[in-house]
Coordinates of C-alpha atoms and ligand atoms in Angstrom, one line a residue:
X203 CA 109.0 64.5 90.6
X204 CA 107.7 66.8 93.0
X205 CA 105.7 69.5 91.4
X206 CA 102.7 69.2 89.2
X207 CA 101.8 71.8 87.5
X208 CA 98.7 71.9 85.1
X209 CA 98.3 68.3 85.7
X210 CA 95.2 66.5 86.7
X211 CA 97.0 66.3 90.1
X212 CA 96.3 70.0 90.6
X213 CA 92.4 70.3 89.6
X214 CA 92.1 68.1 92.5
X215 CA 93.5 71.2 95.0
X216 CA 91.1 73.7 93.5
X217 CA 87.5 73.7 92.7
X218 CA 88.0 75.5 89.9
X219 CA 91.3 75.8 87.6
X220 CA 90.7 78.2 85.3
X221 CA 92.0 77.3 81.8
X222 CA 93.4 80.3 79.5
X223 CA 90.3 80.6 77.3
X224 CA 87.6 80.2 80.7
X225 CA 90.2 82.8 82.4
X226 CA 88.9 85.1 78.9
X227 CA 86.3 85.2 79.4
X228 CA 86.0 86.1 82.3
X229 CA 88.1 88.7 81.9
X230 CA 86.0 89.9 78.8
X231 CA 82.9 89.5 80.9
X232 CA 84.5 91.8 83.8
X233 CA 86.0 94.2 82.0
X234 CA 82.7 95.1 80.6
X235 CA 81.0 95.3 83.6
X236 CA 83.5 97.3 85.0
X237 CA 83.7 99.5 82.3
X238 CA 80.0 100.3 81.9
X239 CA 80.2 101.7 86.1
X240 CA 79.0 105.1 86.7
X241 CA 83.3 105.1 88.0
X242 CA 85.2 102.4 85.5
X243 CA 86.7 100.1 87.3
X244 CA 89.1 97.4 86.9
X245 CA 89.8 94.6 89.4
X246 CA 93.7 94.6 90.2
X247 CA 94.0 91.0 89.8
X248 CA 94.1 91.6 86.1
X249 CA 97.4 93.4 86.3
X250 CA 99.2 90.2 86.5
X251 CA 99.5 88.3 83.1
X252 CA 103.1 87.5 82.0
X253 CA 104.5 91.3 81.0
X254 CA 102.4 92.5 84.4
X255 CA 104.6 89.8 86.6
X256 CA 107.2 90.8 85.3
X257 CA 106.6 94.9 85.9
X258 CA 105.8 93.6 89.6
X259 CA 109.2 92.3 90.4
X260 CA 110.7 95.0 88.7
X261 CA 109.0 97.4 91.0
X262 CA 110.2 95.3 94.2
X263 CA 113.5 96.7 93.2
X264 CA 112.5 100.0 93.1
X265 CA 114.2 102.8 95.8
X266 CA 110.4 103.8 96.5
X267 CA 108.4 100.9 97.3
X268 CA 109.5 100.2 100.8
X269 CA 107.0 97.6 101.1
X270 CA 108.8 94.5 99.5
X271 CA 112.3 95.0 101.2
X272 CA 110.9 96.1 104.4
X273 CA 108.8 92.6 104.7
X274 CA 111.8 90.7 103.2
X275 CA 114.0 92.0 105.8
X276 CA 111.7 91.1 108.9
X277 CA 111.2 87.8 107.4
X278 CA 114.5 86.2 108.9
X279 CA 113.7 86.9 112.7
X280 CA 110.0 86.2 111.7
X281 CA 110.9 83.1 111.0
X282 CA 113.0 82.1 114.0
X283 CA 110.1 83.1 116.4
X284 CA 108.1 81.1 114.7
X285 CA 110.6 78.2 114.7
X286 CA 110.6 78.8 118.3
X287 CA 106.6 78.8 118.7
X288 CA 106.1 75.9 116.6
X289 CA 108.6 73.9 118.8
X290 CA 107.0 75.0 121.4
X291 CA 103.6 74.2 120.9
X292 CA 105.1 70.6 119.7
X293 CA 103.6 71.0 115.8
X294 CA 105.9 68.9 114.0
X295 CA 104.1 68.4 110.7
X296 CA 103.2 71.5 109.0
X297 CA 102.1 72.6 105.7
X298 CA 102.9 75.9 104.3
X299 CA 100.2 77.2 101.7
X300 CA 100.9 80.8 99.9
X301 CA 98.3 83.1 98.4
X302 CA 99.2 85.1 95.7
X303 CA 103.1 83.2 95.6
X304 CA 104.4 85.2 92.3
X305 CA 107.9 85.0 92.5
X306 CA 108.5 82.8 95.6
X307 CA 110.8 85.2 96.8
X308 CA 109.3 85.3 100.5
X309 CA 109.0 82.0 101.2
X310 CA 112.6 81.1 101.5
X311 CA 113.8 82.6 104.5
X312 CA 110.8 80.3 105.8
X313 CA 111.7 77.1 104.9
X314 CA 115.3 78.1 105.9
X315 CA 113.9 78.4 109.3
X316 CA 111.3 75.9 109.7
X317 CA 112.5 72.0 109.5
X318 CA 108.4 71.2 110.1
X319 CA 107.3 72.4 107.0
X320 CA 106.8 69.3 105.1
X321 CA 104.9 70.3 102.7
X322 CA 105.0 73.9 100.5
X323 CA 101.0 74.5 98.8
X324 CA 101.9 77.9 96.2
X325 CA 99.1 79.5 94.6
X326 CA 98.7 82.1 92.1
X327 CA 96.6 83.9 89.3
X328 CA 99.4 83.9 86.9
X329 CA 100.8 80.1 86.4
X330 CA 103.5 80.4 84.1
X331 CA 105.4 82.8 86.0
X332 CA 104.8 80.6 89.4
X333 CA 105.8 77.4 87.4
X334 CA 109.3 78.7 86.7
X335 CA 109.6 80.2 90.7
X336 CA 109.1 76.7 92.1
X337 CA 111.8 74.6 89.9
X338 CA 114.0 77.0 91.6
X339 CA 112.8 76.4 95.0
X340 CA 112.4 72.8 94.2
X341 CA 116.3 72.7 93.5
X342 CA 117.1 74.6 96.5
X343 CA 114.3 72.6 99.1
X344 CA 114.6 69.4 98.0
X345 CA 113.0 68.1 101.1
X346 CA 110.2 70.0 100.9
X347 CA 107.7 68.4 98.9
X348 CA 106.4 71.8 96.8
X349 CA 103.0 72.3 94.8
X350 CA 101.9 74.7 93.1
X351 CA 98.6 75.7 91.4
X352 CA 97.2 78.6 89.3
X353 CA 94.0 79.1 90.5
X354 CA 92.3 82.8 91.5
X355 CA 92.3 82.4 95.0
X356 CA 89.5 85.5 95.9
X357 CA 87.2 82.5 95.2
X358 CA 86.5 80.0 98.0
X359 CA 89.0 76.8 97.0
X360 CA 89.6 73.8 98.5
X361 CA 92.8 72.1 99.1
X362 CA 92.9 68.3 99.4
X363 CA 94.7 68.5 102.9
X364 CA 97.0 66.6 104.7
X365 CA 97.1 65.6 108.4
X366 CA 99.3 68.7 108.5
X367 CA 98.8 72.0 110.4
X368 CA 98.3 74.2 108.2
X369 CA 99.9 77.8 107.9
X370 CA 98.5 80.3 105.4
X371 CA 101.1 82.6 104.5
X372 CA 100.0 86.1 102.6
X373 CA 102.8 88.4 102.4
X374 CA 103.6 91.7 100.3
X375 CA 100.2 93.5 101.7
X376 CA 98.3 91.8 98.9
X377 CA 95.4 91.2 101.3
X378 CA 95.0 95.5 100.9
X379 CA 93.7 95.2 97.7
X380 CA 90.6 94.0 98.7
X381 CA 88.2 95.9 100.5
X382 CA 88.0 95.4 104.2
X383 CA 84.4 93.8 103.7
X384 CA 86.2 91.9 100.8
X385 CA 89.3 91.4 103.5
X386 CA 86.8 89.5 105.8
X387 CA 85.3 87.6 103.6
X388 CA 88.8 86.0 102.3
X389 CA 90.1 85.2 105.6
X390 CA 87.2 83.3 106.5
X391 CA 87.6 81.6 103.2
X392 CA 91.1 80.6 104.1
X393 CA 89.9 79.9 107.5
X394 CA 87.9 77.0 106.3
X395 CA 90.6 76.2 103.4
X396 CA 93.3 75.8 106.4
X397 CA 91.0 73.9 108.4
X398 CA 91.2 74.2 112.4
X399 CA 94.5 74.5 114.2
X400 CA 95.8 76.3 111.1
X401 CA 97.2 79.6 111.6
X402 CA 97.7 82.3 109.1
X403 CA 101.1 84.6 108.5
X404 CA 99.6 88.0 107.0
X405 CA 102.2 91.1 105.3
X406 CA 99.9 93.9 106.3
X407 CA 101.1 98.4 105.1
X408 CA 100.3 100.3 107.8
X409 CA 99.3 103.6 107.4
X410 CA 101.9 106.2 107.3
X411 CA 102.5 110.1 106.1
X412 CA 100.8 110.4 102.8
X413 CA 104.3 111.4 101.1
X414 CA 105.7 107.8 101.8
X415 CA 102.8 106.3 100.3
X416 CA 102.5 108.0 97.6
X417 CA 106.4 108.1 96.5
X418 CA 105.9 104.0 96.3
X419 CA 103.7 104.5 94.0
X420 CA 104.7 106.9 91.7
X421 CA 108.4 105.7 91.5
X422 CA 110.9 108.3 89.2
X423 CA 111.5 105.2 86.2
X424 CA 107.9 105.1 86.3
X425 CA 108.0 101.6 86.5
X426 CA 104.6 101.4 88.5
X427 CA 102.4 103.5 85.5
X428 CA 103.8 101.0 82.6
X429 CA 102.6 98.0 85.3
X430 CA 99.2 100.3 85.7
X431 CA 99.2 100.7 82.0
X432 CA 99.9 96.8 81.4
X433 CA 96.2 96.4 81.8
X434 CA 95.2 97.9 78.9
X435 CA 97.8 96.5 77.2
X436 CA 96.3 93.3 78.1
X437 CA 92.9 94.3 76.6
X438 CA 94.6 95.1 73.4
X439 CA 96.5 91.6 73.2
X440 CA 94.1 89.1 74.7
X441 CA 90.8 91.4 74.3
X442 CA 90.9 92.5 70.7
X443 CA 91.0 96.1 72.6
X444 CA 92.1 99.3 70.8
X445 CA 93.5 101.5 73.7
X446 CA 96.1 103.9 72.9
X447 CA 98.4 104.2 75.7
X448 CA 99.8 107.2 75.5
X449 CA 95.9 108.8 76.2
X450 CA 96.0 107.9 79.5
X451 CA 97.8 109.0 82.3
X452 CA 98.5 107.3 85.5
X453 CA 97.4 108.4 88.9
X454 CA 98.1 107.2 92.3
X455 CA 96.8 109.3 95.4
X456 CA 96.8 108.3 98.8
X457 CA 92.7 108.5 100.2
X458 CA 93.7 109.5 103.8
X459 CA 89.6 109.4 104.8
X460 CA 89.6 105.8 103.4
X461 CA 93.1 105.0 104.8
X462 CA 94.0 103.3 100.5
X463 CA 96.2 104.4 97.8
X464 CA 94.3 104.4 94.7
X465 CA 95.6 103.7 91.1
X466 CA 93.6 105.5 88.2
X467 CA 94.2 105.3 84.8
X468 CA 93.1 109.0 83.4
X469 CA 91.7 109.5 79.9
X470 CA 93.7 112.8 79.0
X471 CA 91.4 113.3 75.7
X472 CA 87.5 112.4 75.0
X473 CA 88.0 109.5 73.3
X474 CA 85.9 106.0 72.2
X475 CA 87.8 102.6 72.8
X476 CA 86.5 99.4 71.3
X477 CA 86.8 96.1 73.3
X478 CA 85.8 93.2 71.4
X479 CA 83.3 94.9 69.1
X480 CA 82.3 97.1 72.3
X481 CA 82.6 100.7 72.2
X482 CA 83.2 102.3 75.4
X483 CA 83.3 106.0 75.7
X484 CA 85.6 108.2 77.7
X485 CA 85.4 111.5 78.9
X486 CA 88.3 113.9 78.9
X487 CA 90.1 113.2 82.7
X488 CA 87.5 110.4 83.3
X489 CA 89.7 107.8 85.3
X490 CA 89.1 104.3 85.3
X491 CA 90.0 103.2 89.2
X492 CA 92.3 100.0 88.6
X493 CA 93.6 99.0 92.4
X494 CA 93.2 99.7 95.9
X495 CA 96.1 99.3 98.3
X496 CA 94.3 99.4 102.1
X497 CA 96.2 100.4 104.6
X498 CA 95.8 99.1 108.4
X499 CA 96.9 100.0 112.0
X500 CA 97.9 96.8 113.4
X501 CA 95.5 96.5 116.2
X502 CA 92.8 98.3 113.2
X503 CA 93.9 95.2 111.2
X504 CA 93.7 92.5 114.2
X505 CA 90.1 93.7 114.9
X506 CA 89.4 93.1 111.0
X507 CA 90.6 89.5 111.3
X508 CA 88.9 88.5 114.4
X509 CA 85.4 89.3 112.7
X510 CA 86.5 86.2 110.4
X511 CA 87.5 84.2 113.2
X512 CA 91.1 84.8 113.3
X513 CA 92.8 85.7 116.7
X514 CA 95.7 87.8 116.6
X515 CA 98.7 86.1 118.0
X516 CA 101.8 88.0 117.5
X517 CA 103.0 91.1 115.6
X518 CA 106.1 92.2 114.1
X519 CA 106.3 95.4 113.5
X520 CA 109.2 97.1 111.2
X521 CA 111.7 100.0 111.8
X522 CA 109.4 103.3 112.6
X523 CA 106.5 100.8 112.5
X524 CA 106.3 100.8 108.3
X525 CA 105.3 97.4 107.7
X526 CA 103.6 94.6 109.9
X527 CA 104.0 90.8 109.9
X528 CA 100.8 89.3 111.6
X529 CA 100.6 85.3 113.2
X530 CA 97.1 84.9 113.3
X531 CA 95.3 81.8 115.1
X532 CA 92.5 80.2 113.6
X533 CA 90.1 80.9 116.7
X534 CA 87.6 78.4 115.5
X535 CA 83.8 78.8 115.7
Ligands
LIG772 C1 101.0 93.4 95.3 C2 99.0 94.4 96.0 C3 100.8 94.4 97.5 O1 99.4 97.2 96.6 O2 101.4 97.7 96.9 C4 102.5 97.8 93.7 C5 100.6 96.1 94.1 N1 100.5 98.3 92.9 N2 102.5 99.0 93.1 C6 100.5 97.0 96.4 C7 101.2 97.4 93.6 C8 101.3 99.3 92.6 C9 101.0 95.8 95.5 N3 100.4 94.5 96.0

Protein backbone atom coordinates (compact mmCIF):
# COMPACT_ATOMS: atom_id res chain seq x y z
CA UNK A 1 0.00 0.00 0.00
CA UNK A 2 1.37 3.23 -0.71
CA UNK A 3 -0.18 5.86 1.39
CA UNK A 4 -0.21 6.17 5.14
CA UNK A 5 -2.28 8.24 6.42
CA UNK A 6 -2.62 8.77 10.31
CA UNK A 7 -0.26 6.04 10.86
CA UNK A 8 2.82 6.02 12.88
CA UNK A 9 4.63 6.16 9.44
CA UNK A 10 3.51 9.82 9.19
CA UNK A 11 4.49 11.33 12.80
CA UNK A 12 7.81 10.42 11.58
CA UNK A 13 7.52 13.32 8.54
CA UNK A 14 6.40 16.02 10.93
CA UNK A 15 7.55 17.17 14.25
CA UNK A 16 4.31 17.70 15.21
CA UNK A 17 0.94 15.89 14.08
CA UNK A 18 -1.61 17.53 15.57
CA UNK A 19 -4.41 15.22 16.72
CA UNK A 20 -8.19 16.52 16.63
CA UNK A 21 -8.49 17.35 20.38
CA UNK A 22 -4.50 19.15 20.46
CA UNK A 23 -5.79 20.82 17.00
CA UNK A 24 -8.82 22.30 19.84
CA UNK A 25 -7.23 23.61 21.55
CA UNK A 26 -5.36 25.30 19.92
CA UNK A 27 -7.90 26.59 18.10
CA UNK A 28 -9.77 27.55 21.40
CA UNK A 29 -6.55 29.06 22.65
CA UNK A 30 -6.27 31.30 19.33
CA UNK A 31 -9.49 32.21 18.84
CA UNK A 32 -9.34 33.93 22.16
CA UNK A 33 -6.46 35.64 21.64
CA UNK A 34 -7.49 36.84 18.58
CA UNK A 35 -10.66 37.91 19.71
CA UNK A 36 -9.62 39.90 22.69
CA UNK A 37 -7.24 42.32 19.86
CA UNK A 38 -7.91 45.90 19.90
CA UNK A 39 -8.98 44.55 15.76
CA UNK A 40 -10.42 40.75 16.12
CA UNK A 41 -8.72 38.70 14.21
CA UNK A 42 -8.91 35.23 13.00
CA UNK A 43 -6.01 33.40 11.36
CA UNK A 44 -7.25 32.06 7.82
CA UNK A 45 -6.03 28.68 8.30
CA UNK A 46 -9.06 28.00 10.39
CA UNK A 47 -11.32 28.34 7.45
CA UNK A 48 -10.53 24.96 6.39
CA UNK A 49 -12.30 22.10 8.48
CA UNK A 50 -14.43 19.65 6.47
CA UNK A 51 -17.67 22.06 5.37
CA UNK A 52 -14.75 25.01 4.86
CA UNK A 53 -12.90 22.50 2.19
CA UNK A 54 -15.55 21.87 0.75
CA UNK A 55 -16.79 25.85 0.26
CA UNK A 56 -13.10 26.21 -1.17
CA UNK A 57 -13.49 23.97 -4.16
CA UNK A 58 -16.71 25.17 -4.64
CA UNK A 59 -15.40 28.57 -5.07
CA UNK A 60 -12.62 27.29 -7.56
CA UNK A 61 -15.62 26.94 -9.76
CA UNK A 62 -16.70 30.13 -9.45
CA UNK A 63 -16.97 32.68 -12.82
CA UNK A 64 -15.11 35.27 -10.42
CA UNK A 65 -12.10 33.83 -8.88
CA UNK A 66 -9.73 33.81 -11.83
CA UNK A 67 -7.08 32.68 -9.60
CA UNK A 68 -7.67 28.73 -9.59
CA UNK A 69 -8.33 28.35 -13.45
CA UNK A 70 -5.80 30.82 -14.45
CA UNK A 71 -2.91 28.66 -12.48
CA UNK A 72 -4.57 25.42 -13.64
CA UNK A 73 -4.30 26.44 -17.08
CA UNK A 74 -0.47 27.54 -17.08
CA UNK A 75 0.23 24.36 -15.30
CA UNK A 76 0.53 22.19 -18.52
CA UNK A 77 3.39 24.26 -20.33
CA UNK A 78 4.75 24.80 -16.72
CA UNK A 79 5.24 21.54 -16.56
CA UNK A 80 6.92 20.80 -19.89
CA UNK A 81 9.65 23.51 -19.22
CA UNK A 82 10.27 22.07 -16.26
CA UNK A 83 10.50 18.60 -17.82
CA UNK A 84 12.86 20.13 -20.06
CA UNK A 85 15.02 21.88 -17.23
CA UNK A 86 15.19 18.91 -15.09
CA UNK A 87 16.47 16.90 -18.08
CA UNK A 88 18.68 19.20 -18.63
CA UNK A 89 20.29 19.73 -15.49
CA UNK A 90 20.44 15.65 -15.41
CA UNK A 91 18.10 15.41 -11.95
CA UNK A 92 16.66 12.10 -12.34
CA UNK A 93 15.30 11.44 -8.86
CA UNK A 94 13.03 13.92 -7.59
CA UNK A 95 10.65 14.32 -4.90
CA UNK A 96 7.58 16.47 -5.21
CA UNK A 97 6.33 17.89 -1.69
CA UNK A 98 2.98 20.14 -1.68
CA UNK A 99 2.01 22.72 0.95
CA UNK A 100 -1.38 23.28 1.59
CA UNK A 101 -2.43 20.07 -1.12
CA UNK A 102 -6.44 20.31 -0.46
CA UNK A 103 -7.83 18.74 -3.29
CA UNK A 104 -4.79 17.53 -5.29
CA UNK A 105 -6.15 19.06 -8.21
CA UNK A 106 -2.78 20.87 -9.25
CA UNK A 107 -0.54 18.33 -8.97
CA UNK A 108 -1.59 16.26 -11.81
CA UNK A 109 -0.70 17.97 -14.78
CA UNK A 110 2.84 17.63 -12.87
CA UNK A 111 3.28 14.17 -12.59
CA UNK A 112 1.79 13.95 -16.16
CA UNK A 113 4.81 15.73 -17.16
CA UNK A 114 7.51 14.77 -14.97
CA UNK A 115 8.72 10.85 -15.26
CA UNK A 116 11.47 12.00 -12.29
CA UNK A 117 9.20 12.49 -9.71
CA UNK A 118 9.47 9.43 -7.77
CA UNK A 119 8.17 10.39 -4.94
CA UNK A 120 4.73 12.79 -4.16
CA UNK A 121 5.14 14.30 -0.09
CA UNK A 122 1.16 16.14 0.16
CA UNK A 123 0.56 18.13 3.19
CA UNK A 124 -2.29 19.78 4.55
CA UNK A 125 -4.21 21.35 7.64
CA UNK A 126 -7.37 19.50 6.97
CA UNK A 127 -6.62 15.53 6.71
CA UNK A 128 -9.69 13.96 6.00
CA UNK A 129 -10.34 15.93 2.93
CA UNK A 130 -6.51 15.29 1.71
CA UNK A 131 -6.94 11.46 2.54
CA UNK A 132 -9.77 11.01 0.04
CA UNK A 133 -7.73 13.40 -2.80
CA UNK A 134 -4.68 11.00 -2.74
CA UNK A 135 -6.59 7.42 -3.22
CA UNK A 136 -7.66 9.16 -6.34
CA UNK A 137 -4.22 10.12 -7.41
CA UNK A 138 -2.89 6.91 -6.01
CA UNK A 139 -5.20 5.08 -8.60
CA UNK A 140 -4.30 7.33 -11.38
CA UNK A 141 -0.12 7.46 -10.44
CA UNK A 142 0.45 4.28 -9.52
CA UNK A 143 4.18 4.71 -9.99
CA UNK A 144 4.45 7.46 -7.97
CA UNK A 145 4.92 6.46 -4.55
CA UNK A 146 2.40 9.24 -2.74
CA UNK A 147 2.34 10.40 1.00
CA UNK A 148 0.43 12.42 2.56
CA UNK A 149 0.23 14.08 6.07
CA UNK A 150 -2.01 16.55 7.96
CA UNK A 151 0.17 18.61 9.69
CA UNK A 152 0.00 22.73 9.82
CA UNK A 153 2.75 23.49 7.82
CA UNK A 154 3.27 27.56 9.02
CA UNK A 155 5.31 25.73 11.66
CA UNK A 156 8.87 24.59 10.89
CA UNK A 157 8.46 20.56 9.95
CA UNK A 158 10.68 18.19 9.07
CA UNK A 159 10.44 15.61 6.43
CA UNK A 160 12.41 12.35 6.79
CA UNK A 161 14.08 12.89 3.18
CA UNK A 162 15.14 10.92 0.61
CA UNK A 163 18.35 11.06 -1.53
CA UNK A 164 15.84 12.98 -3.81
CA UNK A 165 15.88 16.58 -5.12
CA UNK A 166 13.50 18.00 -3.67
CA UNK A 167 10.78 20.36 -5.24
CA UNK A 168 8.42 22.40 -3.02
CA UNK A 169 5.38 23.07 -4.87
CA UNK A 170 2.82 25.96 -3.34
CA UNK A 171 0.29 26.78 -5.79
CA UNK A 172 -3.24 28.69 -5.64
CA UNK A 173 -1.44 32.01 -4.10
CA UNK A 174 -1.79 30.45 -0.60
CA UNK A 175 1.63 31.77 0.28
CA UNK A 176 -0.48 35.52 0.26
CA UNK A 177 -2.08 34.82 3.16
CA UNK A 178 0.67 35.33 5.20
CA UNK A 179 2.26 38.50 5.67
CA UNK A 180 5.35 39.26 3.64
CA UNK A 181 7.46 39.15 6.98
CA UNK A 182 5.41 35.87 7.62
CA UNK A 183 6.09 35.00 3.68
CA UNK A 184 9.90 35.11 4.53
CA UNK A 185 9.85 33.38 7.30
CA UNK A 186 8.08 30.20 5.60
CA UNK A 187 10.24 29.99 2.65
CA UNK A 188 13.24 29.81 4.70
CA UNK A 189 11.43 27.15 6.65
CA UNK A 190 10.82 25.19 3.48
CA UNK A 191 14.28 26.08 2.44
CA UNK A 192 15.75 23.96 5.16
CA UNK A 193 12.66 21.37 4.93
CA UNK A 194 13.82 20.80 1.09
CA UNK A 195 17.27 20.72 1.98
CA UNK A 196 19.98 22.08 -0.61
CA UNK A 197 19.63 21.60 -4.35
CA UNK A 198 15.84 21.76 -3.80
CA UNK A 199 13.95 24.09 -5.69
CA UNK A 200 10.53 25.54 -4.90
CA UNK A 201 7.38 25.99 -7.57
CA UNK A 202 5.36 29.04 -5.98
CA UNK A 203 1.37 30.20 -7.44
CA UNK A 204 1.90 33.79 -6.67
CA UNK A 205 -1.69 36.95 -7.51
CA UNK A 206 -0.22 39.70 -8.87
CA UNK A 207 -1.61 42.87 -8.29
CA UNK A 208 -4.15 44.01 -10.63
CA UNK A 209 -7.22 46.83 -10.95
CA UNK A 210 -8.97 46.73 -7.72
CA UNK A 211 -12.37 45.64 -9.56
CA UNK A 212 -10.85 42.24 -10.54
CA UNK A 213 -9.84 41.64 -7.16
CA UNK A 214 -12.44 42.43 -5.52
CA UNK A 215 -15.21 40.59 -7.87
CA UNK A 216 -13.12 37.21 -6.81
CA UNK A 217 -14.03 37.78 -3.71
CA UNK A 218 -17.35 38.80 -3.48
CA UNK A 219 -18.69 36.19 -6.16
CA UNK A 220 -22.82 36.75 -7.07
CA UNK A 221 -23.83 32.95 -5.25
CA UNK A 222 -22.00 34.31 -2.43
CA UNK A 223 -20.20 31.30 -2.14
CA UNK A 224 -17.05 33.11 -0.64
CA UNK A 225 -19.18 34.80 2.51
CA UNK A 226 -20.77 31.24 3.59
CA UNK A 227 -16.78 29.93 3.37
CA UNK A 228 -15.96 33.40 5.39
CA UNK A 229 -18.87 32.65 7.54
CA UNK A 230 -17.82 28.84 7.93
CA UNK A 231 -15.56 30.06 10.71
CA UNK A 232 -17.90 30.83 12.95
CA UNK A 233 -19.75 28.16 12.22
CA UNK A 234 -16.79 26.25 13.31
CA UNK A 235 -16.76 27.93 16.67
CA UNK A 236 -20.36 27.00 17.20
CA UNK A 237 -19.73 23.20 16.36
CA UNK A 238 -16.29 22.39 17.70
CA UNK A 239 -16.12 25.55 20.20
CA UNK A 240 -19.32 25.40 22.07
CA UNK A 241 -19.68 29.09 20.38
CA UNK A 242 -23.07 30.90 20.15
CA UNK A 243 -22.64 33.13 16.93
CA UNK A 244 -25.62 33.92 14.99
CA UNK A 245 -24.85 34.06 11.48
CA UNK A 246 -27.04 36.08 10.06
CA UNK A 247 -25.45 39.24 12.48
CA UNK A 248 -22.60 39.39 10.56
CA UNK A 249 -21.99 40.50 7.22
CA UNK A 250 -19.14 39.72 5.01
CA UNK A 251 -16.63 42.10 3.67
CA UNK A 252 -13.95 41.84 1.24
CA UNK A 253 -12.03 45.10 0.11
CA UNK A 254 -8.97 45.29 -1.79
CA UNK A 255 -6.12 47.53 0.46
CA UNK A 256 -4.41 49.05 -2.60
CA UNK A 257 -1.73 50.93 0.03
CA UNK A 258 -0.93 47.39 1.38
CA UNK A 259 -1.27 45.73 -2.04
CA UNK A 260 -4.02 42.62 0.04
CA UNK A 261 -7.64 41.85 -0.17
CA UNK A 262 -8.99 41.64 3.18
CA UNK A 263 -11.84 39.41 4.46
CA UNK A 264 -13.94 40.85 7.50
CA UNK A 265 -16.62 39.46 9.13
CA UNK A 266 -18.92 42.62 10.26
CA UNK A 267 -21.02 42.58 13.40
CA UNK A 268 -24.24 44.38 11.96
CA UNK A 269 -25.85 44.74 15.67
CA UNK A 270 -24.05 45.25 19.25
CA UNK A 271 -24.12 42.05 20.28
CA UNK A 272 -22.22 39.53 23.14
CA UNK A 273 -21.10 36.05 21.80
CA UNK A 274 -20.06 33.35 24.17
CA UNK A 275 -17.14 30.92 23.20
CA UNK A 276 -16.66 28.25 25.61
CA UNK A 277 -17.94 30.03 28.68
CA UNK A 278 -16.27 33.31 27.19
CA UNK A 279 -18.08 36.27 26.50
CA UNK A 280 -16.84 38.37 23.85
CA UNK A 281 -18.48 41.64 23.03
CA UNK A 282 -19.09 43.27 19.72
CA UNK A 283 -19.73 46.53 18.62
CA UNK A 284 -22.31 47.48 16.03
CA UNK A 285 -19.97 47.31 12.38
CA UNK A 286 -16.96 46.11 14.46
CA UNK A 287 -15.33 43.62 12.01
CA UNK A 288 -13.34 40.78 12.92
CA UNK A 289 -10.38 40.68 9.99
CA UNK A 290 -10.38 36.82 9.07
CA UNK A 291 -7.75 36.53 5.87
CA UNK A 292 -5.26 38.40 4.00
CA UNK A 293 -4.73 37.57 0.42
CA UNK A 294 -1.17 39.54 -0.56
CA UNK A 295 -0.72 40.44 -3.73
CA UNK A 296 2.92 40.62 -5.46
CA UNK A 297 4.65 42.01 -8.70
CA UNK A 298 6.68 39.25 -9.83
CA UNK A 299 10.00 40.83 -9.61
CA UNK A 300 8.31 42.55 -5.91
CA UNK A 301 7.79 38.87 -5.10
CA UNK A 302 11.39 37.48 -6.38
CA UNK A 303 13.01 40.23 -4.14
CA UNK A 304 10.83 38.82 -1.18
CA UNK A 305 12.16 35.23 -1.83
CA UNK A 306 15.71 36.00 -2.12
CA UNK A 307 15.78 37.59 1.42
CA UNK A 308 15.04 33.82 2.48
CA UNK A 309 17.56 32.45 0.30
CA UNK A 310 15.60 31.59 -2.72
CA UNK A 311 16.89 32.69 -6.15
CA UNK A 312 14.45 33.39 -8.74
CA UNK A 313 14.81 31.06 -11.68
CA UNK A 314 12.05 31.42 -14.12
CA UNK A 315 8.63 33.06 -14.29
CA UNK A 316 5.52 32.25 -16.03
CA UNK A 317 3.44 34.76 -16.31
CA UNK A 318 -0.50 34.37 -17.36
CA UNK A 319 -2.61 36.11 -20.17
CA UNK A 320 -2.48 40.13 -19.35
CA UNK A 321 0.06 39.11 -16.61
CA UNK A 322 -3.00 37.90 -13.92
CA UNK A 323 -1.32 35.11 -12.25
CA UNK A 324 2.44 34.04 -11.87
CA UNK A 325 4.08 30.65 -11.58
CA UNK A 326 7.62 31.11 -9.93
CA UNK A 327 10.78 28.28 -10.13
CA UNK A 328 12.74 29.36 -7.38
CA UNK A 329 16.37 27.91 -6.67
CA UNK A 330 17.38 27.12 -3.29
CA UNK A 331 20.48 29.68 -3.38
CA UNK A 332 22.00 28.08 -0.27
CA UNK A 333 23.82 30.01 2.47
C1 LIG B 1 -6.46 29.65 -0.79
C2 LIG B 1 -5.49 31.55 0.22
C3 LIG B 1 -5.27 31.22 -2.13
O1 LIG B 1 -6.53 33.97 -0.87
O2 LIG B 1 -7.52 33.65 -2.75
C4 LIG B 1 -10.49 32.41 -1.63
C5 LIG B 1 -8.46 31.75 -0.19
N1 LIG B 1 -10.33 33.33 0.29
N2 LIG B 1 -11.54 33.23 -1.46
C6 LIG B 1 -7.15 33.27 -1.64
C7 LIG B 1 -9.72 32.47 -0.51
C8 LIG B 1 -11.44 33.78 -0.29
C9 LIG B 1 -7.45 31.81 -1.27
N3 LIG B 1 -6.19 31.07 -0.98
Amino acid sequence: MRINVGNLAVCVWLNKVKTGSSMNQGFLQDVLAGLRLSQKALSPKYFYDEQGSEYFDQICQLEEYYPYRTELALLPDVAQELNQFFTQHSLDNVQLVEFGAGSLHKVKPLLQELPMVREFVALDISGEHLKRASADLAQSFPQIEIKVAQGDFTKPIRLELSEATSIGFFPGSTIGNFEPKEAVDFLRNARTTLGKDSYMLLGVDTKKDRQMLERAYNDSKDITAHFNKNILARMNRELDADFNLDQFRHVAVYNQKLGRIEMHLRSLVQQEVTIAGEAILFDQDETIHTENSYKYHPEEFEQLASSAGWQGEKTWLAPDGIFAIMLLRNAGG
